[in-house]
Structure formats: C-alpha cells, structure tokens
PDB file of C-alpha atoms in Angstrom:
ATOM      1  CA  ASP A  28      96.904 133.296 105.460  1.00 81.00           C
ATOM      2  CA  LYS A  29      95.285 130.826 103.856  1.00 87.00           C
ATOM      3  CA  THR A  30      92.253 128.675 103.979  1.00 91.00           C
ATOM      4  CA  ILE A  31      92.857 125.332 102.456  1.00 90.00           C
ATOM      5  CA  ALA A  32      89.405 123.035 101.991  1.00 91.00           C
ATOM      6  CA  ALA A  33      89.171 119.748  99.484  1.00 88.00           C
ATOM      7  CA  ASP A  34      87.401 121.860  97.074  1.00 92.00           C
ATOM      8  CA  ASN A  35      90.827 124.425  96.669  1.00 92.00           C
ATOM      9  CA  PHE A  36      93.278 122.158  98.003  1.00 92.00           C
ATOM     10  CA  ILE A  37      95.605 121.092  94.898  1.00 89.00           C
ATOM     11  CA  ASN A  38      95.129 124.379  93.204  1.00 87.00           C
ATOM     12  CA  GLU A  39      95.703 126.307  96.269  1.00 90.00           C
ATOM     13  CA  LEU A  40      99.327 124.184  97.048  1.00 90.00           C
ATOM     14  CA  GLN A  41     100.315 124.549  93.199  1.00 89.00           C
ATOM     15  CA  LYS A  42      99.888 128.325  93.003  1.00 90.00           C
ATOM     16  CA  THR A  43     101.819 128.655  96.245  1.00 91.00           C
ATOM     17  CA  ILE A  44     104.752 126.403  95.594  1.00 89.00           C
ATOM     18  CA  GLU A  45     104.871 127.314  91.556  1.00 86.00           C
ATOM     19  CA  VAL A  46     103.926 131.039  91.605  1.00 88.00           C
ATOM     20  CA  ASP A  47     104.014 132.505  94.970  1.00 89.00           C
ATOM     21  CA  ASN A  48     107.127 130.773  96.287  1.00 87.00           C
ATOM     22  CA  ARG A  49     109.004 130.256  92.789  1.00 84.00           C
ATOM     23  CA  GLY A  50     112.728 131.004  93.277  1.00 85.00           C
ATOM     24  CA  LYS A  51     112.481 130.793  97.175  1.00 89.00           C
ATOM     25  CA  ARG A  52     115.110 128.690  98.847  1.00 89.00           C
ATOM     26  CA  THR A  53     112.083 126.843 100.693  1.00 91.00           C
ATOM     27  CA  PRO A  54     109.178 126.428  98.155  1.00 90.00           C
ATOM     28  CA  LYS A  55     107.118 123.948  99.878  1.00 92.00           C
ATOM     29  CA  GLN A  56     107.153 125.110 103.219  1.00 92.00           C
ATOM     30  CA  ILE A  57     103.511 124.869 102.898  1.00 93.00           C
ATOM     31  CA  LEU A  58     103.265 121.536 103.154  1.00 93.00           C
ATOM     32  CA  SER A  59     105.390 121.429 105.569  1.00 93.00           C
ATOM     33  CA  ASP A  60     102.948 123.803 107.835  1.00 93.00           C
ATOM     34  CA  PHE A  61      99.601 122.200 106.802  1.00 93.00           C
ATOM     35  CA  ALA A  62     100.840 118.294 107.425  1.00 94.00           C
ATOM     36  CA  PRO A  63     100.595 118.837 111.534  1.00 95.00           C
ATOM     37  CA  LEU A  64      97.460 121.020 111.254  1.00 93.00           C
ATOM     38  CA  PHE A  65      95.634 118.269 108.872  1.00 91.00           C
ATOM     39  CA  ILE A  66      96.847 115.358 111.201  1.00 92.00           C
ATOM     40  CA  GLU A  67      95.500 117.256 114.242  1.00 94.00           C
ATOM     41  CA  LYS A  68      92.445 117.958 112.516  1.00 91.00           C
ATOM     42  CA  LEU A  69      92.161 114.343 111.208  1.00 90.00           C
ATOM     43  CA  PHE A  70      92.970 112.659 114.695  1.00 91.00           C
ATOM     44  CA  GLY A  71      90.158 115.058 115.920  1.00 93.00           C
ATOM     45  CA  VAL A  72      87.536 114.039 113.674  1.00 93.00           C
ATOM     46  CA  SER A  73      84.333 111.550 115.455  1.00 93.00           C
ATOM     47  CA  GLY A  74      80.884 110.296 114.512  1.00 93.00           C
ATOM     48  CA  ASP A  75      79.742 110.520 110.765  1.00 94.00           C
ATOM     49  CA  ASN A  76      83.190 112.124 110.144  1.00 93.00           C
ATOM     50  CA  LEU A  77      85.413 109.510 111.410  1.00 93.00           C
ATOM     51  CA  ILE A  78      83.362 106.740 109.589  1.00 95.00           C
ATOM     52  CA  LYS A  79      83.929 109.273 106.436  1.00 94.00           C
ATOM     53  CA  ALA A  80      87.518 109.891 106.847  1.00 93.00           C
ATOM     54  CA  ILE A  81      87.773 106.083 107.496  1.00 94.00           C
ATOM     55  CA  SER A  82      86.389 105.174 104.179  1.00 96.00           C
ATOM     56  CA  ALA A  83      88.424 107.780 102.107  1.00 94.00           C
ATOM     57  CA  LEU A  84      92.040 106.037 103.855  1.00 93.00           C
ATOM     58  CA  LYS A  85      90.358 103.100 102.684  1.00 94.00           C
ATOM     59  CA  SER A  86      89.546 104.046  99.490  1.00 96.00           C
ATOM     60  CA  GLY A  87      93.027 105.588  98.786  1.00 96.00           C
ATOM     61  CA  LEU A  88      94.671 101.995 100.320  1.00 95.00           C
ATOM     62  CA  ASN A  89      92.707 100.142  97.690  1.00 93.00           C
ATOM     63  CA  GLU A  90      93.284 102.378  94.752  1.00 91.00           C
ATOM     64  CA  LYS A  91      96.770 102.525  95.291  1.00 89.00           C
ATOM     65  CA  ASP A  92      96.828 106.773  95.800  1.00 91.00           C
ATOM     66  CA  VAL A  93      98.011 105.622  99.699  1.00 94.00           C
ATOM     67  CA  GLN A  94     100.430 103.080  99.785  1.00 95.00           C
ATOM     68  CA  LEU A  95     102.667 101.757 102.999  1.00 95.00           C
ATOM     69  CA  TYR A  96     105.954 100.396 103.927  1.00 95.00           C
ATOM     70  CA  PHE A  97     107.504  99.580 106.928  1.00 96.00           C
ATOM     71  CA  HIS A  98     111.170  99.158 107.913  1.00 97.00           C
ATOM     72  CA  ASP A  99     109.486  95.954 110.602  1.00 97.00           C
ATOM     73  CA  PRO A 100     109.079  93.034 108.126  1.00 96.00           C
ATOM     74  CA  SER A 101     106.059  91.807 110.058  1.00 97.00           C
ATOM     75  CA  LEU A 102     104.095  94.733 109.717  1.00 97.00           C
ATOM     76  CA  GLN A 103     105.402  94.882 106.252  1.00 95.00           C
ATOM     77  CA  ALA A 104     103.876  91.452 105.538  1.00 95.00           C
ATOM     78  CA  LYS A 105     100.953  92.395 107.173  1.00 96.00           C
ATOM     79  CA  VAL A 106     100.010  95.180 105.190  1.00 95.00           C
ATOM     80  CA  ALA A 107     101.327  93.138 101.982  1.00 93.00           C
ATOM     81  CA  SER A 108      98.375  90.996 102.668  1.00 93.00           C
ATOM     82  CA  TYR A 109      95.738  93.450 102.416  1.00 93.00           C
ATOM     83  CA  ASN A 110      97.467  94.643  99.012  1.00 92.00           C
ATOM     84  CA  TRP A 111      98.092  98.039 100.450  1.00 94.00           C
ATOM     85  CA  THR A 112     101.893  98.164  99.393  1.00 94.00           C
ATOM     86  CA  GLY A 113     103.521  98.989  95.817  1.00 88.00           C
ATOM     87  CA  GLU A 114     106.014  96.713  95.166  1.00 87.00           C
ATOM     88  CA  ILE A 115     105.180  95.008  91.594  1.00 90.00           C
ATOM     89  CA  LYS A 116     103.977  91.643  92.544  1.00 88.00           C
ATOM     90  CA  ASP A 117     104.975  87.951  91.139  1.00 89.00           C
ATOM     91  CA  THR A 118     102.752  85.945  89.077  1.00 88.00           C
ATOM     92  CA  SER A 119     102.543  82.948  87.506  1.00 85.00           C
ATOM     93  CA  LYS A 120     100.119  83.853  84.597  1.00 87.00           C
ATOM     94  CA  ASP A 121      99.425  87.651  82.659  1.00 93.00           C
ATOM     95  CA  PHE A 122     100.285  90.669  84.394  1.00 95.00           C
ATOM     96  CA  LEU A 123      99.866  93.954  83.478  1.00 96.00           C
ATOM     97  CA  SER A 124     100.963  97.397  85.356  1.00 95.00           C
ATOM     98  CA  VAL A 125     100.786 100.784  83.892  1.00 96.00           C
ATOM     99  CA  VAL A 126     103.261 103.528  85.296  1.00 95.00           C
ATOM    100  CA  ASN A 127     103.332 107.115  84.328  1.00 96.00           C
ATOM    101  CA  ALA A 128     106.077 109.649  84.591  1.00 95.00           C
ATOM    102  CA  ASN A 129     105.261 113.450  84.320  1.00 93.00           C
ATOM    103  CA  ILE A 130     108.508 114.661  82.848  1.00 88.00           C
ATOM    104  CA  GLY A 131     108.656 118.558  81.968  1.00 80.00           C
ATOM    105  CA  GLY A 132     105.237 118.698  81.821  1.00 76.00           C
ATOM    106  CA  GLY A 133     104.125 121.192  84.257  1.00 82.00           C
ATOM    107  CA  LYS A 134     101.455 120.503  86.905  1.00 87.00           C
ATOM    108  CA  THR A 135      99.188 118.884  84.038  1.00 92.00           C
ATOM    109  CA  ASP A 136      98.114 115.404  85.768  1.00 92.00           C
ATOM    110  CA  ASN A 137      95.097 116.684  87.267  1.00 90.00           C
ATOM    111  CA  PHE A 138      93.588 117.539  84.018  1.00 94.00           C
ATOM    112  CA  ILE A 139      94.590 114.062  82.594  1.00 96.00           C
ATOM    113  CA  LYS A 140      92.121 111.295  81.922  1.00 97.00           C
ATOM    114  CA  GLN A 141      93.577 107.994  81.077  1.00 98.00           C
ATOM    115  CA  LYS A 142      91.823 105.120  79.688  1.00 98.00           C
ATOM    116  CA  VAL A 143      93.615 101.416  79.725  1.00 98.00           C
ATOM    117  CA  ASP A 144      91.686  98.930  77.476  1.00 98.00           C
ATOM    118  CA  LEU A 145      93.344  95.108  77.133  1.00 98.00           C
ATOM    119  CA  THR A 146      92.140  92.450  74.633  1.00 97.00           C
ATOM    120  CA  SER A 147      93.781  88.885  74.224  1.00 97.00           C
ATOM    121  CA  SER A 148      93.407  86.820  71.305  1.00 96.00           C
ATOM    122  CA  ILE A 149      94.139  82.915  71.372  1.00 95.00           C
ATOM    123  CA  ASN A 150      95.368  81.340  68.297  1.00 93.00           C
ATOM    124  CA  ASP A 151      94.671  77.474  67.793  1.00 89.00           C
ATOM    125  CA  ALA A 152      98.761  77.194  68.781  1.00 90.00           C
ATOM    126  CA  GLY A 153      97.626  78.910  72.330  1.00 93.00           C
ATOM    127  CA  GLU A 154      99.620  81.433  71.783  1.00 95.00           C
ATOM    128  CA  ILE A 155      98.340  84.725  73.777  1.00 96.00           C
ATOM    129  CA  ILE A 156      98.525  88.242  71.494  1.00 97.00           C
ATOM    130  CA  ASN A 157      97.788  91.021  74.223  1.00 98.00           C
ATOM    131  CA  THR A 158      96.676  94.128  72.540  1.00 98.00           C
ATOM    132  CA  LEU A 159      97.274  97.092  74.968  1.00 98.00           C
ATOM    133  CA  THR A 160      95.853 100.707  73.932  1.00 98.00           C
ATOM    134  CA  ILE A 161      96.348 103.762  76.376  1.00 98.00           C
ATOM    135  CA  THR A 162      94.382 106.784  75.889  1.00 98.00           C
ATOM    136  CA  ARG A 163      95.169 110.167  77.091  1.00 98.00           C
ATOM    137  CA  ASP A 164      92.486 112.869  77.441  1.00 98.00           C
ATOM    138  CA  HIS A 165      94.019 116.223  78.264  1.00 97.00           C
ATOM    139  CA  THR A 166      90.930 118.543  79.590  1.00 96.00           C
ATOM    140  CA  GLY A 167      93.263 121.677  80.080  1.00 94.00           C
ATOM    141  CA  LYS A 168      92.394 125.092  78.552  1.00 92.00           C
ATOM    142  CA  GLU A 169      94.483 128.385  77.352  1.00 85.00           C
ATOM    143  CA  ASN A 170      93.486 129.915  80.278  1.00 87.00           C
ATOM    144  CA  ASP A 171      94.170 127.322  83.167  1.00 88.00           C
ATOM    145  CA  LEU A 172      96.893 128.257  85.325  1.00 86.00           C
ATOM    146  CA  PHE A 173      98.171 124.880  85.566  1.00 87.00           C
ATOM    147  CA  GLY A 174      96.162 123.400  82.855  1.00 90.00           C
ATOM    148  CA  SER A 175      97.469 125.371  79.454  1.00 91.00           C
ATOM    149  CA  LYS A 176     100.995 123.318  79.537  1.00 91.00           C
ATOM    150  CA  SER A 177     101.827 120.129  77.249  1.00 92.00           C
ATOM    151  CA  ASN A 178     101.823 116.972  79.210  1.00 94.00           C
ATOM    152  CA  VAL A 179     104.928 114.832  78.744  1.00 94.00           C
ATOM    153  CA  ASP A 180     104.755 111.578  79.961  1.00 95.00           C
ATOM    154  CA  TYR A 181     106.844 108.579  79.818  1.00 96.00           C
ATOM    155  CA  VAL A 182     104.907 105.112  80.181  1.00 97.00           C
ATOM    156  CA  ARG A 183     106.174 102.111  81.107  1.00 97.00           C
ATOM    157  CA  VAL A 184     104.293  99.161  80.888  1.00 98.00           C
ATOM    158  CA  TYR A 185     105.014  95.907  83.134  1.00 98.00           C
ATOM    159  CA  VAL A 186     104.496  92.521  81.268  1.00 98.00           C
ATOM    160  CA  PRO A 187     105.147  88.859  82.065  1.00 97.00           C
ATOM    161  CA  GLU A 188     108.576  88.271  81.593  1.00 96.00           C
ATOM    162  CA  GLY A 189     109.625  87.203  78.377  1.00 96.00           C
ATOM    163  CA  SER A 190     106.924  88.829  76.463  1.00 97.00           C
ATOM    164  CA  LYS A 191     107.593  89.686  72.913  1.00 97.00           C
ATOM    165  CA  LEU A 192     107.055  93.227  71.666  1.00 98.00           C
ATOM    166  CA  LEU A 193     104.984  92.530  68.257  1.00 97.00           C
ATOM    167  CA  SER A 194     104.503  96.393  67.345  1.00 97.00           C
ATOM    168  CA  ALA A 195     104.277 100.009  69.127  1.00 97.00           C
ATOM    169  CA  SER A 196     102.030 103.022  67.546  1.00 97.00           C
ATOM    170  CA  GLY A 197     100.989 105.998  68.400  1.00 97.00           C
ATOM    171  CA  PHE A 198     103.629 106.744  70.708  1.00 97.00           C
ATOM    172  CA  SER A 199     105.049 110.869  70.491  1.00 94.00           C
ATOM    173  CA  ALA A 200     108.696 111.864  69.189  1.00 90.00           C
ATOM    174  CA  ILE A 201     109.986 114.271  71.946  1.00 87.00           C
ATOM    175  CA  PRO A 202     112.641 116.653  70.073  1.00 84.00           C
ATOM    176  CA  ALA A 203     116.139 116.457  71.381  1.00 83.00           C
ATOM    177  CA  GLU A 204     116.406 119.874  72.486  1.00 82.00           C
ATOM    178  CA  LYS A 205     114.045 119.176  75.001  1.00 81.00           C
ATOM    179  CA  PHE A 206     115.985 116.660  76.963  1.00 84.00           C
ATOM    180  CA  GLU A 207     118.666 118.130  79.128  1.00 85.00           C
ATOM    181  CA  LYS A 208     122.325 116.825  78.421  1.00 88.00           C
ATOM    182  CA  PRO A 209     124.110 115.123  81.526  1.00 88.00           C
ATOM    183  CA  ALA A 210     127.092 116.993  82.834  1.00 91.00           C
ATOM    184  CA  GLU A 211     130.862 116.089  81.529  1.00 91.00           C
ATOM    185  CA  ASN A 212     131.481 114.441  85.219  1.00 94.00           C
ATOM    186  CA  ALA A 213     128.135 112.356  85.417  1.00 93.00           C
ATOM    187  CA  LYS A 214     128.510 109.181  86.090  1.00 92.00           C
ATOM    188  CA  THR A 215     126.094 105.988  85.917  1.00 90.00           C
ATOM    189  CA  ASP A 216     123.827 104.994  89.036  1.00 93.00           C
ATOM    190  CA  GLU A 217     125.552 101.204  89.767  1.00 94.00           C
ATOM    191  CA  PHE A 218     122.125 100.433  91.981  1.00 94.00           C
ATOM    192  CA  LEU A 219     119.479 101.921  89.104  1.00 92.00           C
ATOM    193  CA  ASN A 220     121.864  99.977  86.417  1.00 92.00           C
ATOM    194  CA  GLU A 221     121.819  96.908  88.294  1.00 94.00           C
ATOM    195  CA  ILE A 222     117.856  96.752  88.102  1.00 93.00           C
ATOM    196  CA  GLN A 223     117.247  98.280  84.743  1.00 93.00           C
ATOM    197  CA  GLY A 224     119.774  96.053  83.381  1.00 93.00           C
ATOM    198  CA  LYS A 225     120.205  95.564  79.449  1.00 94.00           C
ATOM    199  CA  VAL A 226     118.019  98.087  77.862  1.00 95.00           C
ATOM    200  CA  TRP A 227     116.747  97.100  73.719  1.00 96.00           C
ATOM    201  CA  VAL A 228     115.557 100.230  71.720  1.00 96.00           C
ATOM    202  CA  GLU A 229     112.642  98.744  69.188  1.00 96.00           C
ATOM    203  CA  PRO A 230     113.660 100.714  65.779  1.00 94.00           C
ATOM    204  CA  GLU A 231     110.695 102.025  64.718  1.00 93.00           C
ATOM    205  CA  SER A 232     108.519 103.180  67.822  1.00 94.00           C
ATOM    206  CA  GLY A 233     111.853 103.717  69.932  1.00 95.00           C
ATOM    207  CA  THR A 234     110.069 101.896  72.594  1.00 97.00           C
ATOM    208  CA  GLN A 235     113.128 100.775  75.330  1.00 97.00           C
ATOM    209  CA  ILE A 236     112.725  97.288  76.274  1.00 98.00           C
ATOM    210  CA  ASN A 237     114.474  95.902  79.841  1.00 97.00           C
ATOM    211  CA  ASN A 238     113.627  93.032  82.368  1.00 97.00           C
ATOM    212  CA  GLU A 239     112.978  94.381  85.946  1.00 95.00           C
ATOM    213  CA  PHE A 240     111.358  93.707  88.804  1.00 94.00           C
ATOM    214  CA  GLY A 241     110.635  90.075  87.551  1.00 94.00           C
ATOM    215  CA  LYS A 242     109.020  91.397  84.500  1.00 97.00           C
ATOM    216  CA  THR A 243     109.344  93.202  81.024  1.00 97.00           C
ATOM    217  CA  ALA A 244     109.108  96.484  80.575  1.00 98.00           C
ATOM    218  CA  PHE A 245     108.157  98.684  77.446  1.00 98.00           C
ATOM    219  CA  GLY A 246     108.782 102.370  77.970  1.00 97.00           C
ATOM    220  CA  ASN A 247     107.757 105.385  75.267  1.00 97.00           C
ATOM    221  CA  TRP A 248     106.520 108.885  75.168  1.00 96.00           C
ATOM    222  CA  LEU A 249     103.028 110.457  75.005  1.00 96.00           C
ATOM    223  CA  GLN A 250     102.760 113.961  74.821  1.00 95.00           C
ATOM    224  CA  THR A 251      99.538 115.470  74.826  1.00 96.00           C
ATOM    225  CA  ASP A 252      98.314 119.056  74.224  1.00 94.00           C
ATOM    226  CA  PRO A 253      95.630 121.137  76.256  1.00 95.00           C
ATOM    227  CA  GLY A 254      92.465 119.958  74.518  1.00 95.00           C
ATOM    228  CA  GLU A 255      93.674 117.087  72.568  1.00 96.00           C
ATOM    229  CA  THR A 256      93.764 113.070  72.791  1.00 97.00           C
ATOM    230  CA  THR A 257      96.360 110.857  72.555  1.00 97.00           C
ATOM    231  CA  ALA A 258      96.192 107.129  72.117  1.00 98.00           C
ATOM    232  CA  ALA A 259      99.213 104.680  71.497  1.00 98.00           C
ATOM    233  CA  THR A 260      99.000 100.801  70.878  1.00 98.00           C
ATOM    234  CA  LEU A 261     101.113  97.910  72.099  1.00 98.00           C
ATOM    235  CA  ARG A 262     100.853  94.184  70.830  1.00 98.00           C
ATOM    236  CA  TYR A 263     103.210  91.763  72.576  1.00 98.00           C
ATOM    237  CA  LYS A 264     102.905  88.023  72.704  1.00 98.00           C
ATOM    238  CA  LEU A 265     103.152  86.201  76.303  1.00 97.00           C
ATOM    239  CA  PRO A 266     105.862  83.664  76.859  1.00 96.00           C
ATOM    240  CA  PHE A 267     103.033  81.055  77.913  1.00 94.00           C
ATOM    241  CA  THR A 268     100.703  79.148  75.853  1.00 93.00           C
ATOM    242  CA  VAL A 269      97.130  77.722  76.471  1.00 90.00           C
ATOM    243  CA  ASN A 270      97.220  73.845  76.447  1.00 85.00           C
ATOM    244  CA  PHE A 271      94.620  72.782  74.519  1.00 78.00           C
ATOM    245  CA  PRO A 272      93.206  68.887  74.155  1.00 73.00           C
ATOM    246  CA  LYS A 273      95.341  67.398  71.229  1.00 67.00           C
ATOM    247  CA  GLU A 274      93.511  67.761  67.915  1.00 61.00           C
ATOM    248  CA  LYS A 275      90.161  69.776  69.529  1.00 59.00           C
ATOM    249  CA  GLY A 276      91.608  73.493  69.582  1.00 60.00           C
ATOM    250  CA  LEU A 277      90.160  76.658  71.210  1.00 61.00           C
ATOM    251  CA  PHE A 278      86.950  75.645  70.887  1.00 62.00           C
ATOM    252  CA  SER A 279      87.129  72.704  73.089  1.00 61.00           C
ATOM    253  CA  LEU A 280      87.340  74.854  76.244  1.00 62.00           C
ATOM    254  CA  PHE A 281      83.226  75.455  75.773  1.00 65.00           C
ATOM    255  CA  ALA A 282      82.897  71.837  75.184  1.00 61.00           C
ATOM    256  CA  LYS A 283      80.623  69.680  77.670  1.00 58.00           C
ATOM    257  CA  LYS A 284      82.366  67.679  79.826  1.00 55.00           C
ATOM    258  CA  GLU A 285      80.912  64.192  79.856  1.00 53.00           C
ATOM    259  CA  SER A 286      80.178  62.583  82.681  1.00 45.00           C
TER     260      SER A 286
END
C-alpha cells in the first residue's frame, strides 16, 4: 500500500525498514517486494524513457554507483575494460581511492556532502609530497527523521604501496564505549587477516596503516554532527621520485627543448 517514486524512494524505504518494520524478522521485505516490480517497469520502458534509463545506468556505472561482477572470466574482463568493476587497480605511478564506511551513524549518508582536495608538491630532490584534505558537511537537521544523528565514518585512503605518512590531523577520537566488545569466543577471520596484513598505528593521530591490494592504506575516524563540517588532512610522501636532468632541478621541466 505504498506509492514509490523517484522523489520519495530513499526516504520511504528507510522509513519502512527502520521505523515501520523495526524488530520484525524481515524488516527489508519491502526490497524483495519492490525489486520484481521495478525490473518489470524497467524492461517495459520505450522511446525517450528508454534513452533516459540507459543514460542513468551508464552514469551509475561510470560514477561507481553501480558495479558489476561476473563469475565468467571473459565477461568480467569485458566489463573491466569499460572500468565498470570495483577492484583496486594496479598502477605504476600515483593512485588515490577514498573509501567511506558508515559505522553506527544511522541512515545519515544521504545528508553528507564530501569534498576531496589533493595537492602535490615536488622538491629539488624529486620527492613528491601529497597533501590530501577530506571535508564532510552534514546537512541534516534536528527534525529530520534520518538526518538528526551524528555520522560516524571510518575512512580509508588507498595510496601507492610504500607511501610514508608524514602527518595526520583533524580526525575524530571516538569514545571507547561506542564500540562493542568482541565475544569471548570470537576468532580472527584468517581470510581477512591475510588481506589486511600487519597493521601499524601512528601514535599522534591514531591513524591505522597497512598494506593491502597492492596499496598502502591509511584509516581513521571522522564523526560529523548535524549542521557541522569536519575536515581531516593527510600528508604523505610517495615511494617514487621525479627524475630531473642533472644540475637543473625542478624548473628544467619547463625549459624549451633545443631542436
């Protein structure tokens, strides 16, 4: 007995799952009910609506809102060639991926506007220092059904493997009582432990550092309350340098080449 449209889709589903069906055995039943109706509508579109649907799908794939995975290696290789998969790519030079995980922050991601700024500086020795600033703006208000809670985000920054963290600032200190204690019989997941490897903790900021997927990852917490803005900054040195012609330095990159 619900009418679902583009302008109420997210809010109506969240209300049904988090409020109407809270405590029920199948709180997300609405998704199972909605999916076949949506697919039926989708495959029934034609004309201008078909063009709009294809455009929306293509945009979702290009922006990584939709990601594809196939067990068939040939199909997987095909969609990977279009950059429609979700794997961490192998690169020979610089790389950056910022991954956000809402942990205990309610349904507040829809109220978060995030901006990522990266500045690279090169010294005369050819060393490259990256300064990354992540700014998160919480647009929720106290009277919003899902926007009135604090957004608690564990952010991971993937950079070239071997990058060295120089400084980290602006991250949030989450109180220990916010975390659930593991059960006494809890065991380490060996598969995840193998991926994650050894984890170092930078003492001043509490930033966790490890190597996974052929990258170095920096991880820390950012908590943003409704109506507030938080910003965290990471400075790190890349594991490779720029090779300048001997005794000419940085400005040789802009010098004219003689014919």
